[in-house]
Coordinates of C-alpha atoms and ligand atoms in Angstrom, one line a residue:
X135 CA -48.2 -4.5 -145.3
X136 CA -46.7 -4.1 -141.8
X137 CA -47.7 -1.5 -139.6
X138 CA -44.5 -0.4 -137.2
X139 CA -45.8 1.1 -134.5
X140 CA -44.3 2.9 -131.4
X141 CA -46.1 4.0 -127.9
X142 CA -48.0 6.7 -127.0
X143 CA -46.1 10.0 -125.7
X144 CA -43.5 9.1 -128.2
X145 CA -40.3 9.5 -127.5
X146 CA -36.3 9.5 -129.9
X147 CA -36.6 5.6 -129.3
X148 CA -39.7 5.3 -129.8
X149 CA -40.3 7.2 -133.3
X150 CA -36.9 6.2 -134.6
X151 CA -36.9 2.4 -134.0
X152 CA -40.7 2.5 -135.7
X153 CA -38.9 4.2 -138.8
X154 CA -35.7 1.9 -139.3
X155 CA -37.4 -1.3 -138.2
X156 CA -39.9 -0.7 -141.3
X157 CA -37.1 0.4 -143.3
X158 CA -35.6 -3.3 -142.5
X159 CA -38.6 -4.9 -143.2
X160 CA -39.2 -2.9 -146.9
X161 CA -35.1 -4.0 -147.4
X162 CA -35.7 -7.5 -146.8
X163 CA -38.9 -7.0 -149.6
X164 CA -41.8 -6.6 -146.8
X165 CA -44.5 -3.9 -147.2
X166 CA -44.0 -1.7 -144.3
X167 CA -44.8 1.9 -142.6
X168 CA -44.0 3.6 -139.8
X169 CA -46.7 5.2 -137.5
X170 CA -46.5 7.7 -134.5
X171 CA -49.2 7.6 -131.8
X172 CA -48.8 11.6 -131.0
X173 CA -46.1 14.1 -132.3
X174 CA -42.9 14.2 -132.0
X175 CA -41.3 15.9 -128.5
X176 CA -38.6 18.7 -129.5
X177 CA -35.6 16.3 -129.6
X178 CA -37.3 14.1 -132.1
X179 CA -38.1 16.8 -134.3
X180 CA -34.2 17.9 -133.6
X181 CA -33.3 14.6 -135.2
X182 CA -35.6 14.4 -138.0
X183 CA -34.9 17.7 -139.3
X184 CA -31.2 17.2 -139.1
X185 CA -31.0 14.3 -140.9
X186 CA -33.8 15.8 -143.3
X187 CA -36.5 12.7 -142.0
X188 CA -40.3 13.6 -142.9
X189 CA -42.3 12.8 -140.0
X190 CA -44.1 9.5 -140.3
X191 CA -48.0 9.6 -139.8
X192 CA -49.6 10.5 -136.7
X193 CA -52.8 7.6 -135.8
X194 CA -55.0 7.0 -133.0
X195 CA -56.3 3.8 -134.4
X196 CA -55.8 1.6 -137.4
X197 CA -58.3 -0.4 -139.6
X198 CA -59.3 -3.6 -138.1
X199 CA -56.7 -6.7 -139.1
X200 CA -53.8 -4.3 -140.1
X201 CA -50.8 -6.8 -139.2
X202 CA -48.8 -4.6 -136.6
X203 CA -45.5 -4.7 -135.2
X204 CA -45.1 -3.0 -131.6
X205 CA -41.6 -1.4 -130.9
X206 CA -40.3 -0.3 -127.7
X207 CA -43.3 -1.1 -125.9
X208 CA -45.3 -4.2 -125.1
X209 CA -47.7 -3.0 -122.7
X210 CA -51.7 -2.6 -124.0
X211 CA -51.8 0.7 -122.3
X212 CA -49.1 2.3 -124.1
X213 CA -50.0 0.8 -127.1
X214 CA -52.8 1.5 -130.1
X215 CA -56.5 2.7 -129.4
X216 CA -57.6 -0.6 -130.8
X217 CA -54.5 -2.7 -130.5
X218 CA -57.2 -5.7 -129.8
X219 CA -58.4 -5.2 -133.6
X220 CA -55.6 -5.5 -134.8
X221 CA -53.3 -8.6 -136.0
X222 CA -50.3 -8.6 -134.0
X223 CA -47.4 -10.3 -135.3
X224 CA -44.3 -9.4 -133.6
X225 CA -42.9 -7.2 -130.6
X226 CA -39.4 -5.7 -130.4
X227 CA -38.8 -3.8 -127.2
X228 CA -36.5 -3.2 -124.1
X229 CA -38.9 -3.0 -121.3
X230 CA -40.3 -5.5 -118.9
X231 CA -42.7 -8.0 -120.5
X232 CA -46.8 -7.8 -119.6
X233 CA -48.1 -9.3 -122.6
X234 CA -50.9 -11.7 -123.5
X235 CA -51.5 -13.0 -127.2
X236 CA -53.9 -14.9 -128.5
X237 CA -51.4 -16.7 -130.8
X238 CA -47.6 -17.0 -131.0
X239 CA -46.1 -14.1 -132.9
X240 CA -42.8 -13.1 -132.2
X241 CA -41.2 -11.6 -130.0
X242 CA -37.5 -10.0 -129.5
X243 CA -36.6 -8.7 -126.1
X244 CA -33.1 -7.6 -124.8
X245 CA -32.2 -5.8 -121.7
X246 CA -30.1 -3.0 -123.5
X247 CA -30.3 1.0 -122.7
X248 CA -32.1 1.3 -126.2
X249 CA -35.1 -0.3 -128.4
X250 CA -32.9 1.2 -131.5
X251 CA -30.0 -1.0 -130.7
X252 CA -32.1 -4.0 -131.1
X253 CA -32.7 -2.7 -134.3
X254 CA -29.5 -1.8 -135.5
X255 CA -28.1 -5.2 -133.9
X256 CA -30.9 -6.8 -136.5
X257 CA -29.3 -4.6 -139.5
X258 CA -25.7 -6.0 -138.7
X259 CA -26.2 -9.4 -137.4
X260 CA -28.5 -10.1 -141.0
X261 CA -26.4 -8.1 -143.1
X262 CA -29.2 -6.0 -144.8
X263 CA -28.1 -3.0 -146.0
X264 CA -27.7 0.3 -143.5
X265 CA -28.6 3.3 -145.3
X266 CA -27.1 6.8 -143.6
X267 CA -30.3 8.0 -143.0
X268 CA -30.9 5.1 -140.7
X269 CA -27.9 5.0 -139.1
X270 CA -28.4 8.3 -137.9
X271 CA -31.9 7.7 -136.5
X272 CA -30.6 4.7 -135.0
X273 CA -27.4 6.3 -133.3
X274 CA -29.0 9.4 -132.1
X275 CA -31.7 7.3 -130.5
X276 CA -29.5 4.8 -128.8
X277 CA -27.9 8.4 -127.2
X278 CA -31.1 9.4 -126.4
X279 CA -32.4 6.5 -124.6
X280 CA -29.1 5.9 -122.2
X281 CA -28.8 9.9 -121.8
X282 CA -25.2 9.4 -124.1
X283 CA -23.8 6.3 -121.9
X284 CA -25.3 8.4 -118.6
X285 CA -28.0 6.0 -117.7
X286 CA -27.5 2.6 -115.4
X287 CA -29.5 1.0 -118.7
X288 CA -26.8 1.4 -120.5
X289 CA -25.0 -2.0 -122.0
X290 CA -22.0 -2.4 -123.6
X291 CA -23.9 -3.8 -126.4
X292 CA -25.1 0.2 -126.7
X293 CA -21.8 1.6 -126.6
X294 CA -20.1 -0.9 -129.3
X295 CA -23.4 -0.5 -131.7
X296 CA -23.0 3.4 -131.5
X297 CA -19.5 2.9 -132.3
X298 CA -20.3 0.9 -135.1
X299 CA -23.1 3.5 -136.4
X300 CA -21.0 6.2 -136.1
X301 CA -18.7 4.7 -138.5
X302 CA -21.7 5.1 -140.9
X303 CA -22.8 8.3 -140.1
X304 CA -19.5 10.5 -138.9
X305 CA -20.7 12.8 -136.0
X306 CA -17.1 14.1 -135.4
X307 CA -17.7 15.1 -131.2
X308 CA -20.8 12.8 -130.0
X309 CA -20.4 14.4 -127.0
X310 CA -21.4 17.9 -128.3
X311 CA -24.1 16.1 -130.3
X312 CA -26.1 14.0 -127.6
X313 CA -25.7 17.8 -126.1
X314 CA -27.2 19.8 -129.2
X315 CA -30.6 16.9 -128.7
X316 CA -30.6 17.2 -125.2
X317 CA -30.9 21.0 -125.3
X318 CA -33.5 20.5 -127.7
X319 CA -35.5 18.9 -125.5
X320 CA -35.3 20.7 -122.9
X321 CA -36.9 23.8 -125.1
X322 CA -40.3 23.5 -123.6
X323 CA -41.4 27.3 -124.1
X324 CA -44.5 27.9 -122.6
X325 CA -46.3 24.4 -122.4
X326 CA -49.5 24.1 -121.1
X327 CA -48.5 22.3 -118.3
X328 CA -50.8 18.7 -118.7
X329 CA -48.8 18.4 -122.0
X330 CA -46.0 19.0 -119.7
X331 CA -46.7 16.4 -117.5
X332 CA -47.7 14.0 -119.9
X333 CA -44.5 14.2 -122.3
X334 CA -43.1 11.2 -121.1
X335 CA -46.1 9.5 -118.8
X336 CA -46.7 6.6 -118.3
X337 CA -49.3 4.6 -115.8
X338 CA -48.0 1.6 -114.3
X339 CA -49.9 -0.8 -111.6
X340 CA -48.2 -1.7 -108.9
X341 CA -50.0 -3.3 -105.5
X342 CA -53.1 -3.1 -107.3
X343 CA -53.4 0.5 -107.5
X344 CA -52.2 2.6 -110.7
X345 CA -49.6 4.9 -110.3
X346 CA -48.8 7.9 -112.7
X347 CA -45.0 9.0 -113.8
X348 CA -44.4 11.6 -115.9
X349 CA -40.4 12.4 -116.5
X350 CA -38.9 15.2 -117.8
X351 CA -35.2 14.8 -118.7
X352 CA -33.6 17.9 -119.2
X353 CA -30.1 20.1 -119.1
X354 CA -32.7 23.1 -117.5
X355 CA -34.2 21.7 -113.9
X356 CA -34.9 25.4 -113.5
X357 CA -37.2 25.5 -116.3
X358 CA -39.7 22.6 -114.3
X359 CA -38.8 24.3 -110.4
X360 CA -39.7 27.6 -112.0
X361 CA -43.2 26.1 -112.9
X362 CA -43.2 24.3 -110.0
X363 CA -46.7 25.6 -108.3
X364 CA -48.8 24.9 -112.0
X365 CA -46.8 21.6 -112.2
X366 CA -48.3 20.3 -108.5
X367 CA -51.7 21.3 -109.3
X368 CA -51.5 19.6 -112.3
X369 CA -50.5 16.4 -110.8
X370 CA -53.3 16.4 -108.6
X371 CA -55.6 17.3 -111.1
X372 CA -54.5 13.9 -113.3
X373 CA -55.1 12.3 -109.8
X374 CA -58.5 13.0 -109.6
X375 CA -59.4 12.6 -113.3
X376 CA -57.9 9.5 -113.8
X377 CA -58.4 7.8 -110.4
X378 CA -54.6 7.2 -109.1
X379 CA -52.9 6.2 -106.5
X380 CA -50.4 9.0 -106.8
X381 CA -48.7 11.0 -109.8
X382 CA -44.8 12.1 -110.3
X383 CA -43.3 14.4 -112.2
X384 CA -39.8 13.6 -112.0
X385 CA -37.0 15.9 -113.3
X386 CA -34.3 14.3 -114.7
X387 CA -31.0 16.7 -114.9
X388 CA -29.4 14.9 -117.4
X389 CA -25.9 16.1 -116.9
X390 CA -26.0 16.1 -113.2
X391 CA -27.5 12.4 -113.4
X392 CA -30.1 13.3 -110.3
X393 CA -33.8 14.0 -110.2
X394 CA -36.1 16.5 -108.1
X395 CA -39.6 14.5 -108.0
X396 CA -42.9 16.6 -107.5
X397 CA -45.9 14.4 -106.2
X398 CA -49.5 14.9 -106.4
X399 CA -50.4 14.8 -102.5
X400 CA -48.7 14.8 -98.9
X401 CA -48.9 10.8 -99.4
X402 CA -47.7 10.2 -102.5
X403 CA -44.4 12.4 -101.7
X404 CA -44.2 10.8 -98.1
X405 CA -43.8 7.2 -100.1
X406 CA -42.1 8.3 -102.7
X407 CA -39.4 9.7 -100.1
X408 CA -39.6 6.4 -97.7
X409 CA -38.7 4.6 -100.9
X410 CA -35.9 6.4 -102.5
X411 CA -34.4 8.0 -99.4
X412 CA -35.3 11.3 -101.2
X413 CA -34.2 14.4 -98.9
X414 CA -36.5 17.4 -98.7
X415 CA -35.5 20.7 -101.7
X416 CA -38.4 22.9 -100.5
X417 CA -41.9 22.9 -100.5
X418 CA -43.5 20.0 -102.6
X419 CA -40.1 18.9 -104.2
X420 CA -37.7 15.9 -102.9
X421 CA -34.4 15.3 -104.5
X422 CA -32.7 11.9 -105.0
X423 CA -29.2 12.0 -105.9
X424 CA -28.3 9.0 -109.1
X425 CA -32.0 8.7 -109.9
X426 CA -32.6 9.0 -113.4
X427 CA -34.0 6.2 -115.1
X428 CA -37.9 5.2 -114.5
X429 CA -37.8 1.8 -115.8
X430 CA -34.4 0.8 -114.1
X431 CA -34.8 2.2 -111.2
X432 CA -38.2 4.1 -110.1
X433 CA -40.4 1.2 -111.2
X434 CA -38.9 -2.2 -110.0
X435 CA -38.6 -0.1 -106.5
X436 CA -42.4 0.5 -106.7
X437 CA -42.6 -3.4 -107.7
X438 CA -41.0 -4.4 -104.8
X439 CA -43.0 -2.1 -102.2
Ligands
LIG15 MN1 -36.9 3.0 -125.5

């Protein structure tokens, strides 16, 4: 039995890929599962419901030796409680690589805007059958990932698989559907605002010190500037706790393709502005003008500081 498993702070990509990459292995006559590490944000449950998807099962941890398969991640930190109990046979994932096994396994890595389209690429390239209800988690998390075609990820590989899906699943305006998901994630309510933050958080190390980023992509920038005050003591509250460098909370306005960045000190916004040219949007918020994508653009900037 494999164990598909996605990151922590899971995300369309994240939950989806888990789901249609076990769905692969079960058609190709594999035992397989899908597991979450946390629930699913407001767009994901937006997709599930749609498409009538139950929810796979939330874990922290899984019994010792369970033979696990990572999706769109690769990094221990994002990964399983007790990923080094476990029997890790095989990675599939769009990010950078920082990953040490004690055996081979394998591995499948493409630069495209989406872990889902490595998937779907899988389902055509091998012929296995594509089932409607996959080709809709697939699709609507290859929209998600590349903001509908918005994001500098973004591949033609993406854009030619979501053609293909859609020929599967018949979304008449994809337009007005990446819209209808991106709305639904940006209905946040009344968050406590750590969950906020940590939505879509992740810790990177760069320089030898760790650096938090949180981002937020939304259609409602007012909703975060709004909340802006709690959101800034928050970030320096994670700070402390968790002993970093600095932590961001970047707002992505999807539609707009720009970002306002809250930091959690004087220094962390002073370097975050040196390196992105950020101008000055009041007190405790820069804004930076084509920014929207943390792992194509904020963190190989950081990388290179
Ligand atoms: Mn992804």
């Amino acid at each position: 039995m494999y164990k598909v498993i996605g990151h922590k702070n899971p995300d369309t990509d994240s939950i989806c890929s888990a789901i249609a990459y076990a769905e692969f292995l079960r058609q190709r006559g594999m035992e397989a599962e899908p597991f979450l590490l946390g629930k699913p944000n407001k767009e994901t449950e937006f997709v599930l419901k749609k498409f009538s998807v139950a929810t796979p099962e939330i874990v922290s941890s899984l019994e010792e030796g369970s033979k696990v398969v990572l999706v769109d991640h690769n990094e221990k930190g994002q990964s399983i409680d007790n990923l080094a109990e476990l029997d890790l046979r095989g990675v599939i994932d769009h990010h950078k690589i920082d990953l040490k096994t004690e055996k081979p396994i394998s591995v499948l890595i493409q630069p495209w805007g989406s872990t889902a389209s490595i998937v779907a690429d899988m389902y055509f390239q091998e012929g296995v059958q594509l089932d409607r209800s996959v080709a809709d988690l697939l699709l609507s998390a290859i929209i998600s990932d590349t903001l509908f075609f918005r994001s500098p990820t973004t591949t033609a590989v993406d854009k030619e698989l979501v053609k293909r899906l859609n020929e599967i699943v018949g979304i008449d305006n994809l337009e007005t559907y990446s819209l209808e998901m991106f709305k639904a994630k940006s209905d946040l309510g009344d968050m406590p605002v750590d969950k906020l933050i940590r939505l879509d958080y992740k810790v990177f190390e760069f320089k030898g010190g760790k650096y938090g980023i949180g981002v937020m992509e939304t259609t409602d920038v007012d909703y975060a500037l709004k909340r802006k005050d709690e959101i800034l003591a928050g970030l320096k509250k994670i700070q402390e706790e968790d002993n970093l460098k600095a932590v961001y909370f970047v707002v992505v306005d999807i539609l707009n393709s720009e970002a306002f960045v809250l930091s959690s000190d004087e220094e962390a916004k002073k370097l975050f502005k040196n390196l992105f040219s950020a101008e000055e949007r009041g007190e405790g918020v820069l804004f930076a003008r084509g920014l929207v994508s943390r792992k194509k653009q904020i963190v190989p900037r950081f990388e290179k500081m």
